[in-house]
CSV table of C-alpha atoms in Angstrom, one decimal:
chain,number,residue,atom,x,y,z
R,1,UNK,CA,76.4,26.2,49.7
R,2,UNK,CA,76.0,28.6,52.6
R,3,UNK,CA,78.0,27.8,55.7
R,4,UNK,CA,76.0,26.6,58.7
R,5,UNK,CA,75.7,29.2,61.5
R,6,UNK,CA,75.3,28.8,65.2
R,7,UNK,CA,73.9,32.0,66.8
R,8,UNK,CA,75.3,32.7,70.3
R,9,UNK,CA,74.0,34.8,73.2
R,10,UNK,CA,76.3,35.6,76.1
R,11,UNK,CA,74.9,36.4,79.5
R,12,UNK,CA,77.4,38.2,81.6
R,13,UNK,CA,79.8,40.8,80.1
R,14,UNK,CA,82.4,40.9,82.9
R,15,UNK,CA,86.0,39.7,82.8
R,16,UNK,CA,85.3,36.3,81.3
R,17,UNK,CA,82.3,37.4,79.2
R,18,UNK,CA,84.4,40.1,77.6
R,19,UNK,CA,87.1,37.5,76.8
R,20,UNK,CA,84.6,35.2,75.2
R,21,UNK,CA,83.1,38.0,73.1
R,22,UNK,CA,86.6,39.2,72.0
R,23,UNK,CA,87.6,35.7,71.0
R,24,UNK,CA,84.4,35.2,69.0
R,25,UNK,CA,84.8,38.5,67.2
R,26,UNK,CA,88.5,38.1,66.6
R,27,UNK,CA,88.8,34.4,65.5
R,28,UNK,CA,85.3,33.4,64.2
R,29,UNK,CA,86.7,33.1,60.6
R,30,UNK,CA,89.5,30.9,61.8
R,31,UNK,CA,87.1,28.6,63.6
R,32,UNK,CA,84.7,28.5,60.7
R,33,UNK,CA,87.5,27.4,58.4
R,34,UNK,CA,88.5,24.7,60.8
R,35,UNK,CA,85.0,23.4,61.6
R,36,UNK,CA,82.7,24.3,58.7
R,37,UNK,CA,80.4,26.1,61.1
R,38,UNK,CA,80.3,29.8,61.7
R,39,UNK,CA,79.9,30.9,65.3
R,40,UNK,CA,77.9,34.2,65.2
R,41,UNK,CA,77.6,36.4,68.2
R,42,UNK,CA,74.1,37.9,68.1
R,43,UNK,CA,73.3,39.0,71.7
R,44,UNK,CA,75.1,40.0,74.9
R,45,UNK,CA,73.2,40.7,78.1
R,46,UNK,CA,74.5,42.5,81.2
R,47,UNK,CA,72.9,44.9,83.6
R,48,UNK,CA,75.9,47.3,83.1
R,49,UNK,CA,75.7,48.4,79.5
R,50,UNK,CA,78.0,51.5,79.8
R,51,UNK,CA,81.3,50.3,81.2
R,52,UNK,CA,84.1,50.0,78.6
R,53,UNK,CA,85.4,46.4,78.6
R,54,UNK,CA,87.9,47.1,75.9
R,55,UNK,CA,85.8,45.2,73.3
R,56,UNK,CA,84.0,47.0,70.4
R,57,UNK,CA,80.6,45.4,70.0
R,58,UNK,CA,78.6,45.8,66.8
R,59,UNK,CA,75.5,48.1,67.3
R,60,UNK,CA,72.4,46.6,68.8
R,61,UNK,CA,74.0,43.5,70.4
R,62,UNK,CA,74.4,44.6,74.0
R,63,UNK,CA,71.4,44.9,76.3
R,64,UNK,CA,70.3,44.6,79.9
R,65,UNK,CA,67.7,41.8,79.6
R,66,UNK,CA,69.0,38.3,80.0
R,67,UNK,CA,65.6,36.7,79.8
R,68,UNK,CA,64.9,38.5,76.5
R,69,UNK,CA,68.2,37.0,75.2
R,70,UNK,CA,67.2,33.5,76.2
R,71,UNK,CA,63.8,33.9,74.6
R,72,UNK,CA,65.1,35.4,71.4
R,73,UNK,CA,64.7,33.4,68.2
R,74,UNK,CA,68.1,34.9,67.1
R,75,UNK,CA,69.9,32.9,69.8
R,76,UNK,CA,70.6,29.2,69.4
R,77,UNK,CA,73.1,28.7,72.2
R,78,UNK,CA,73.2,30.4,75.6
R,79,UNK,CA,76.5,31.1,77.3
R,80,UNK,CA,76.1,31.7,81.1
R,81,UNK,CA,78.9,33.7,82.7
R,82,UNK,CA,77.2,35.6,85.5
R,83,UNK,CA,78.3,33.1,88.2
R,84,UNK,CA,76.6,32.2,91.5
R,85,UNK,CA,73.8,29.8,92.2
R,86,UNK,CA,70.7,32.0,92.2
R,87,UNK,CA,70.0,34.1,89.1
R,88,UNK,CA,72.4,31.9,87.1
R,89,UNK,CA,70.2,28.9,88.0
R,90,UNK,CA,67.2,30.7,86.7
R,91,UNK,CA,68.9,31.6,83.4
R,92,UNK,CA,70.3,28.1,82.8
R,93,UNK,CA,67.0,26.4,83.6
R,94,UNK,CA,65.0,28.6,81.3
R,95,UNK,CA,67.4,28.1,78.4
R,96,UNK,CA,67.3,24.3,78.9
R,97,UNK,CA,63.5,24.3,79.1
R,98,UNK,CA,63.5,26.0,75.7
R,99,UNK,CA,65.7,23.3,74.3
R,100,UNK,CA,68.7,25.6,73.9
R,101,UNK,CA,72.1,24.2,74.8
R,102,UNK,CA,74.1,26.0,77.5
R,103,UNK,CA,77.8,26.6,77.9
R,104,UNK,CA,78.9,27.6,81.4
R,105,UNK,CA,82.0,28.2,83.5
R,106,UNK,CA,80.0,28.2,86.7
R,107,UNK,CA,81.5,25.5,89.0
R,108,UNK,CA,79.4,26.6,92.0
R,109,UNK,CA,76.2,26.1,90.1
R,110,UNK,CA,77.1,22.6,88.9
R,111,UNK,CA,78.3,21.5,92.3
R,112,UNK,CA,75.2,22.9,93.9
R,113,UNK,CA,72.4,21.7,91.6
R,114,UNK,CA,74.2,20.0,88.6
R,115,UNK,CA,72.1,16.8,89.0
R,116,UNK,CA,68.9,18.8,88.6
R,117,UNK,CA,70.2,20.8,85.6
R,118,UNK,CA,71.5,17.9,83.7
R,119,UNK,CA,68.2,16.0,84.2
R,120,UNK,CA,66.5,19.1,82.8
R,121,UNK,CA,68.7,19.1,79.8
R,122,UNK,CA,67.9,15.4,79.2
R,123,UNK,CA,64.2,16.0,79.4
R,124,UNK,CA,64.4,18.8,76.9
R,125,UNK,CA,66.7,17.1,74.4
R,126,UNK,CA,69.6,19.5,74.9
R,127,UNK,CA,73.0,19.7,76.6
R,128,UNK,CA,75.2,21.5,79.0
R,129,UNK,CA,78.9,22.1,78.2
R,130,UNK,CA,81.2,23.0,81.1
R,131,UNK,CA,84.9,22.6,80.3
R,132,UNK,CA,85.7,26.0,81.8
R,133,UNK,CA,84.2,25.1,85.2
R,134,UNK,CA,87.3,23.3,86.3
R,135,UNK,CA,90.9,24.3,85.5
R,136,UNK,CA,90.1,27.4,83.4
R,137,UNK,CA,92.0,26.9,80.1
R,138,UNK,CA,93.2,23.4,81.0
R,139,UNK,CA,91.2,20.9,79.0
R,140,UNK,CA,90.9,18.5,81.9
R,141,UNK,CA,87.2,17.8,81.5
R,142,UNK,CA,87.6,16.6,77.9
R,143,UNK,CA,90.6,14.5,78.9
R,144,UNK,CA,88.6,12.7,81.6
R,145,UNK,CA,85.5,12.3,79.6
R,146,UNK,CA,87.2,11.2,76.4
R,147,UNK,CA,90.9,10.7,76.5
R,148,UNK,CA,90.8,8.6,79.7
R,149,UNK,CA,87.5,6.9,79.1
R,150,UNK,CA,89.1,3.4,79.1
R,151,UNK,CA,90.4,3.9,82.6
R,152,UNK,CA,89.2,3.4,86.1
R,153,UNK,CA,90.4,6.5,87.8
R,154,UNK,CA,92.1,5.5,91.0
R,155,UNK,CA,93.0,8.9,92.2
R,156,UNK,CA,93.1,12.6,91.3
R,157,UNK,CA,95.0,15.4,93.0
R,158,UNK,CA,94.5,19.0,92.0
R,159,UNK,CA,95.9,22.4,92.6
R,160,UNK,CA,92.7,24.1,91.4
R,161,UNK,CA,92.8,27.6,92.8
R,162,UNK,CA,95.3,30.1,91.4
R,163,UNK,CA,94.8,32.6,94.3
R,164,UNK,CA,95.8,30.1,96.9
R,165,UNK,CA,98.7,28.8,94.9
R,166,UNK,CA,99.9,32.4,94.3
R,167,UNK,CA,99.7,33.1,98.0
R,168,UNK,CA,101.5,30.0,99.1
R,169,UNK,CA,104.2,30.5,96.4
R,170,UNK,CA,104.9,34.0,97.5
R,171,UNK,CA,105.0,33.0,101.2
R,172,UNK,CA,107.7,30.5,100.4
R,173,UNK,CA,109.7,32.7,98.0
R,174,UNK,CA,109.5,35.9,100.0
R,175,UNK,CA,109.5,34.5,103.5
R,176,UNK,CA,106.3,36.5,104.2
R,177,UNK,CA,103.3,35.8,106.4
R,178,UNK,CA,99.9,34.9,105.0
R,179,UNK,CA,98.2,38.2,105.9
R,180,UNK,CA,100.8,40.3,104.1
R,181,UNK,CA,100.8,38.2,101.0
R,182,UNK,CA,97.0,38.1,100.9
R,183,UNK,CA,96.9,41.9,101.0
R,184,UNK,CA,99.4,42.1,98.2
R,185,UNK,CA,97.4,39.6,96.2
R,186,UNK,CA,94.3,41.7,96.6
R,187,UNK,CA,96.1,44.8,95.4
R,188,UNK,CA,97.5,42.9,92.4
R,189,UNK,CA,94.0,41.7,91.5
R,190,UNK,CA,94.8,38.0,92.2
R,191,UNK,CA,92.5,37.9,95.3
R,192,UNK,CA,89.0,39.3,95.8
R,193,UNK,CA,88.2,42.0,98.4
R,194,UNK,CA,86.4,39.2,100.2
R,195,UNK,CA,88.7,36.2,99.6
R,196,UNK,CA,86.8,33.6,101.6
R,197,UNK,CA,85.6,31.5,98.6
R,198,UNK,CA,89.2,31.1,97.5
R,199,UNK,CA,91.4,31.0,100.6
R,200,UNK,CA,88.8,28.9,102.7
R,201,UNK,CA,88.8,26.2,100.0
R,202,UNK,CA,85.3,26.4,98.7
R,203,UNK,CA,86.2,27.2,95.1
R,204,UNK,CA,88.5,24.2,95.0
R,205,UNK,CA,85.8,22.1,96.7
R,206,UNK,CA,83.2,22.9,94.1
R,207,UNK,CA,85.7,21.8,91.4
R,208,UNK,CA,86.5,18.6,93.3
R,209,UNK,CA,82.8,17.7,93.5
R,210,UNK,CA,82.4,18.1,89.8
R,211,UNK,CA,85.5,16.0,89.0
R,212,UNK,CA,84.4,13.2,91.4
R,213,UNK,CA,80.9,13.2,89.9
R,214,UNK,CA,82.4,13.0,86.4
R,215,UNK,CA,84.6,10.0,86.9
R,216,UNK,CA,82.9,7.9,89.5
R,217,UNK,CA,79.3,7.7,88.3
R,218,UNK,CA,77.6,9.2,91.3
R,219,UNK,CA,76.6,12.8,92.0
R,220,UNK,CA,78.6,14.6,94.7
R,221,UNK,CA,78.0,18.1,95.9
R,222,UNK,CA,79.9,20.7,97.9
R,223,UNK,CA,78.4,19.2,101.1
R,224,UNK,CA,80.2,16.0,100.4
R,225,UNK,CA,83.7,17.6,100.4
R,226,UNK,CA,85.7,17.9,103.7
R,227,UNK,CA,87.1,21.4,103.4
R,228,UNK,CA,90.1,23.2,105.1
R,229,UNK,CA,91.5,26.4,103.6
R,230,UNK,CA,95.0,27.9,103.9
R,231,UNK,CA,94.4,30.6,106.6
R,232,UNK,CA,96.2,28.4,109.2
R,233,UNK,CA,99.3,27.7,107.0
R,234,UNK,CA,102.1,29.6,108.6
R,235,UNK,CA,105.5,30.7,107.2
R,236,UNK,CA,107.0,28.5,109.9
R,237,UNK,CA,105.5,25.4,108.5
R,238,UNK,CA,106.3,26.3,104.9
R,239,UNK,CA,109.9,26.7,105.9
R,240,UNK,CA,110.0,23.5,107.9
R,241,UNK,CA,108.3,21.6,105.1
R,242,UNK,CA,110.9,22.9,102.7
R,243,UNK,CA,113.7,21.7,104.9
R,244,UNK,CA,112.1,18.2,104.8
R,245,UNK,CA,111.9,18.3,101.0
R,246,UNK,CA,108.2,19.3,100.7
R,247,UNK,CA,106.0,22.2,99.7
R,248,UNK,CA,102.6,23.0,101.1
R,249,UNK,CA,99.8,23.2,98.5
R,250,UNK,CA,96.0,23.5,98.8
R,251,UNK,CA,95.2,20.1,97.4
R,252,UNK,CA,92.0,18.6,96.2
R,253,UNK,CA,92.2,14.9,97.0
R,254,UNK,CA,89.9,12.5,95.2
R,255,UNK,CA,90.5,8.8,95.7
R,256,UNK,CA,88.5,5.7,95.2
R,257,UNK,CA,89.0,2.4,97.0
R,258,UNK,CA,86.4,-0.2,96.3
R,259,UNK,CA,83.0,1.3,97.0
R,260,UNK,CA,84.5,4.2,99.0
R,261,UNK,CA,85.5,7.6,97.8
R,262,UNK,CA,87.7,10.1,99.7
R,263,UNK,CA,86.8,13.6,98.8
R,264,UNK,CA,88.6,16.5,100.5
R,265,UNK,CA,90.3,19.8,100.1
R,266,UNK,CA,93.1,20.6,102.5
R,267,UNK,CA,96.6,22.0,102.8
R,268,UNK,CA,99.0,19.1,102.2
R,269,UNK,CA,102.7,18.5,101.8
R,270,UNK,CA,103.9,17.3,98.4
R,271,UNK,CA,107.4,16.5,97.4
R,272,UNK,CA,109.5,19.2,95.8
R,273,UNK,CA,110.6,16.6,93.3
R,274,UNK,CA,107.1,15.8,92.1
R,275,UNK,CA,105.5,17.5,89.1
R,276,UNK,CA,102.6,18.8,91.3
R,277,UNK,CA,105.1,20.2,93.8
R,278,UNK,CA,106.6,22.4,91.1
R,279,UNK,CA,103.3,24.1,90.1
R,280,UNK,CA,103.7,27.7,91.2
R,281,UNK,CA,102.1,31.1,91.2
R,282,UNK,CA,98.7,31.4,89.7
R,283,UNK,CA,99.0,28.1,87.7
R,284,UNK,CA,96.7,25.1,88.2
R,285,UNK,CA,97.3,21.4,87.7
R,286,UNK,CA,95.4,18.2,87.9
R,287,UNK,CA,97.2,14.9,88.5
R,288,UNK,CA,95.2,11.8,87.4
R,289,UNK,CA,96.1,8.1,87.9
R,290,UNK,CA,94.2,5.6,85.7
R,291,UNK,CA,94.5,1.9,86.0
R,292,UNK,CA,95.5,1.5,82.4
R,293,UNK,CA,97.4,4.7,81.5
R,294,UNK,CA,99.1,5.3,84.9
R,295,UNK,CA,99.9,8.8,86.0
R,296,UNK,CA,99.1,11.8,83.8
R,297,UNK,CA,99.0,15.5,84.6
R,298,UNK,CA,97.3,18.6,83.1
R,299,UNK,CA,98.8,22.0,83.7
R,300,UNK,CA,98.1,25.6,82.8
R,301,UNK,CA,96.3,28.8,83.7
R,302,UNK,CA,93.3,27.9,85.8
R,303,UNK,CA,91.5,31.3,85.7
R,304,UNK,CA,91.4,34.7,84.1
R,305,UNK,CA,89.9,36.3,81.1
R,306,UNK,CA,91.9,34.7,78.3
R,307,UNK,CA,92.3,31.2,79.7
R,308,UNK,CA,88.6,30.7,80.7
R,309,UNK,CA,87.4,32.3,77.4
R,310,UNK,CA,89.5,29.7,75.5
R,311,UNK,CA,87.7,26.9,77.3
R,312,UNK,CA,84.3,28.4,76.8
R,313,UNK,CA,84.8,28.9,73.0
R,314,UNK,CA,86.3,25.4,72.7
R,315,UNK,CA,82.9,24.1,74.1
R,316,UNK,CA,81.1,26.2,71.5
R,317,UNK,CA,83.2,24.7,68.8
R,318,UNK,CA,82.5,21.2,70.1
R,319,UNK,CA,78.8,22.0,70.1
R,320,UNK,CA,79.0,23.4,66.6
R,321,UNK,CA,80.7,20.2,65.3
R,322,UNK,CA,78.0,18.0,67.0
R,323,UNK,CA,75.3,20.2,65.3
R,324,UNK,CA,77.0,20.0,61.9
R,325,UNK,CA,77.1,16.2,62.0
R,326,UNK,CA,73.6,15.8,63.5
R,327,UNK,CA,74.6,14.2,66.7
R,328,UNK,CA,73.7,15.1,70.3
R,329,UNK,CA,74.8,13.8,73.7
R,330,UNK,CA,77.7,12.1,71.9
R,331,UNK,CA,79.4,11.7,75.3
R,332,UNK,CA,77.1,11.4,78.4
R,333,UNK,CA,78.5,14.1,80.7
R,334,UNK,CA,77.6,12.6,84.1
R,335,UNK,CA,76.5,9.0,83.6
R,336,UNK,CA,75.2,7.6,86.9
R,337,UNK,CA,76.4,4.0,87.0
R,338,UNK,CA,77.7,3.5,90.6
R,339,UNK,CA,74.9,4.6,93.0
R,340,UNK,CA,76.3,2.3,95.7
R,341,UNK,CA,79.4,4.4,96.2
R,342,UNK,CA,79.7,6.1,99.5
R,343,UNK,CA,82.0,8.6,101.1
R,344,UNK,CA,84.9,7.2,103.1
R,345,UNK,CA,84.8,7.6,106.8
R,346,UNK,CA,87.7,9.0,108.9
R,347,UNK,CA,88.5,5.5,109.9
R,348,UNK,CA,88.9,4.6,106.2
R,349,UNK,CA,91.0,7.6,105.1
R,350,UNK,CA,94.7,6.9,105.5
R,351,UNK,CA,97.7,9.0,104.7
R,352,UNK,CA,101.0,10.1,106.1
R,353,UNK,CA,101.1,13.2,108.3
R,354,UNK,CA,103.4,16.1,109.2
R,355,UNK,CA,103.0,17.2,112.8
R,356,UNK,CA,104.7,20.2,114.5
R,357,UNK,CA,104.6,20.5,118.2
R,358,UNK,CA,105.9,23.4,120.2
R,359,UNK,CA,106.9,21.9,123.6
R,360,UNK,CA,108.7,22.9,126.7
R,361,UNK,CA,112.4,22.1,126.8
R,362,UNK,CA,112.2,19.3,129.3
R,363,UNK,CA,113.4,15.7,129.4
R,364,UNK,CA,110.8,13.0,128.6
R,365,UNK,CA,108.4,15.2,126.5
R,366,UNK,CA,109.3,13.5,123.2
R,367,UNK,CA,108.9,10.0,124.7
R,368,UNK,CA,105.5,11.0,126.1
R,369,UNK,CA,104.3,12.3,122.7
R,370,UNK,CA,105.6,9.3,120.9
R,371,UNK,CA,103.7,7.1,123.4
R,372,UNK,CA,100.5,9.0,122.6
R,373,UNK,CA,100.9,8.3,118.9
R,374,UNK,CA,101.8,4.6,119.6
R,375,UNK,CA,98.6,4.4,121.7
R,376,UNK,CA,96.6,5.4,118.7
R,377,UNK,CA,98.3,2.9,116.4
R,378,UNK,CA,100.4,5.6,114.6
R,379,UNK,CA,104.0,4.8,113.7
R,380,UNK,CA,106.5,7.6,113.5
R,381,UNK,CA,108.7,7.6,110.5
R,382,UNK,CA,111.1,10.4,111.6
R,383,UNK,CA,111.5,13.0,114.3
R,384,UNK,CA,113.6,16.2,114.2
R,385,UNK,CA,114.1,18.9,116.7
R,386,UNK,CA,114.7,22.6,115.8
R,387,UNK,CA,116.5,25.3,117.7
R,388,UNK,CA,114.9,26.4,121.0
R,389,UNK,CA,112.7,29.4,121.0
R,390,UNK,CA,114.4,31.5,123.6
R,391,UNK,CA,111.4,33.8,124.2
R,392,UNK,CA,109.1,30.9,125.1
R,393,UNK,CA,111.7,28.4,126.4
R,394,UNK,CA,110.2,26.0,123.9
R,395,UNK,CA,111.4,23.6,121.3
R,396,UNK,CA,109.8,23.0,117.9
R,397,UNK,CA,109.5,19.3,117.3
R,398,UNK,CA,108.7,17.9,113.8
R,399,UNK,CA,107.3,14.4,113.2
R,400,UNK,CA,106.5,12.6,110.0
R,401,UNK,CA,104.3,9.6,110.5
R,402,UNK,CA,103.7,6.4,108.5
R,403,UNK,CA,100.2,6.0,107.0
R,404,UNK,CA,97.5,6.3,109.6
R,405,UNK,CA,93.8,6.8,109.6
R,406,UNK,CA,92.4,10.3,110.0
R,407,UNK,CA,90.4,9.3,113.0
R,408,UNK,CA,93.5,7.9,114.7
R,409,UNK,CA,95.4,11.2,114.0
R,410,UNK,CA,92.5,13.2,115.4
R,411,UNK,CA,92.4,11.2,118.6
R,412,UNK,CA,96.2,11.5,119.1
R,413,UNK,CA,96.1,15.3,118.5
R,414,UNK,CA,93.2,15.8,120.9
R,415,UNK,CA,95.2,13.9,123.6
R,416,UNK,CA,98.4,15.8,122.9
R,417,UNK,CA,96.6,19.2,123.2
R,418,UNK,CA,95.9,18.3,126.8
R,419,UNK,CA,99.6,17.8,127.6
R,420,UNK,CA,100.8,20.5,130.1
R,421,UNK,CA,104.2,20.8,128.3
R,422,UNK,CA,102.5,21.8,125.0
R,423,UNK,CA,103.2,25.5,124.5
R,424,UNK,CA,101.0,25.8,121.4
R,425,UNK,CA,98.4,23.5,119.9
R,426,UNK,CA,100.0,21.0,117.5
R,427,UNK,CA,99.9,21.7,113.8
R,428,UNK,CA,99.1,18.8,111.4
R,429,UNK,CA,98.9,18.5,107.6
R,430,UNK,CA,98.6,15.4,105.4
R,431,UNK,CA,101.6,14.3,103.3
R,432,UNK,CA,100.7,13.0,99.8
R,433,UNK,CA,103.1,10.9,97.9
R,434,UNK,CA,102.7,11.2,94.1
R,435,UNK,CA,104.3,9.5,91.2
R,436,UNK,CA,106.0,11.5,88.4
């Protein structure tokens, strides 16, 4: 009996696309032996048909016309790897209208118009596979959809951008400022020439929206995520946090309490003793707490040619197995079952905080600042004072608070900024306590 074949068209022959193509050409026999279905690369589309990607394609496969690829009767599955939310949206929509399943790594597209695209897939009896959209080669989507399906997910914390984690790790290890490390990261290829999507937190926020939608039964978009990037993280705060037993990470925080969901991306202090606190360099990790399983963590390379290609091809294998056994929509990707959920307000978001104040070296300043926090209902867990800055005749003062609402902290900081003995505006980051 002839082996079943799934014919694949890849749109986008850049870094990830070349990795997917290379994997299919190199390991198609291995995957066929494991699954009983042969994954056959039949078409690749990219406007640039001349640049050498280091992958030798069979003649006649590469062309510039993505719509021709989608329309081709020789393509059963469309892999979208062009990125963005404009032309990619057109390609994915057209493939779905033709009843062709789509595999994508495009987190921005899913966070922007995922609800529309998944509805389109349902209407046309097909599917979207998206493991590579969050965490690169880490199979966290599959873990949440299947491995943890019996759990109410109480909280997720993610280090989901390798560029930011690389920068923060080098700042700590090399005692270097943000701007110098960013420049080095750009030269090394770990940061884009325009790094805004990464360092300003939007890449992580897209992933956070996908994860929240996946586990909480309600659609969330980028607009629902409170976002703060890492440009304001200084070497001073990294060193002070280290002395207190913490590291600063760009953290996606996704928590559910009753009908309220906290959804934010921000620099936060995590303990050096925690698993998440030891995720360094370009690596990613997702920490998940379920009400049955407890705490679990998923770790690995979150981006790059090989890691992302691994996840894309894993989706293709999953799709091939479903085809072989005549099943579709075996796991509903984004079931909407909790429409009454709402985003938590600043009054309802509570965490501990790290606060650094640069104040004049005068008697009574500490008591006055402590009084401001007390007036806003914030208890101080510890206070420490560092050596005086001789040039400014100022003293760095570090405070760790007990849990307080974000609105209370905002009010206290606004009042402290008006204090005449404040040399610089206060710096504040959340402190997240995680189980191992």
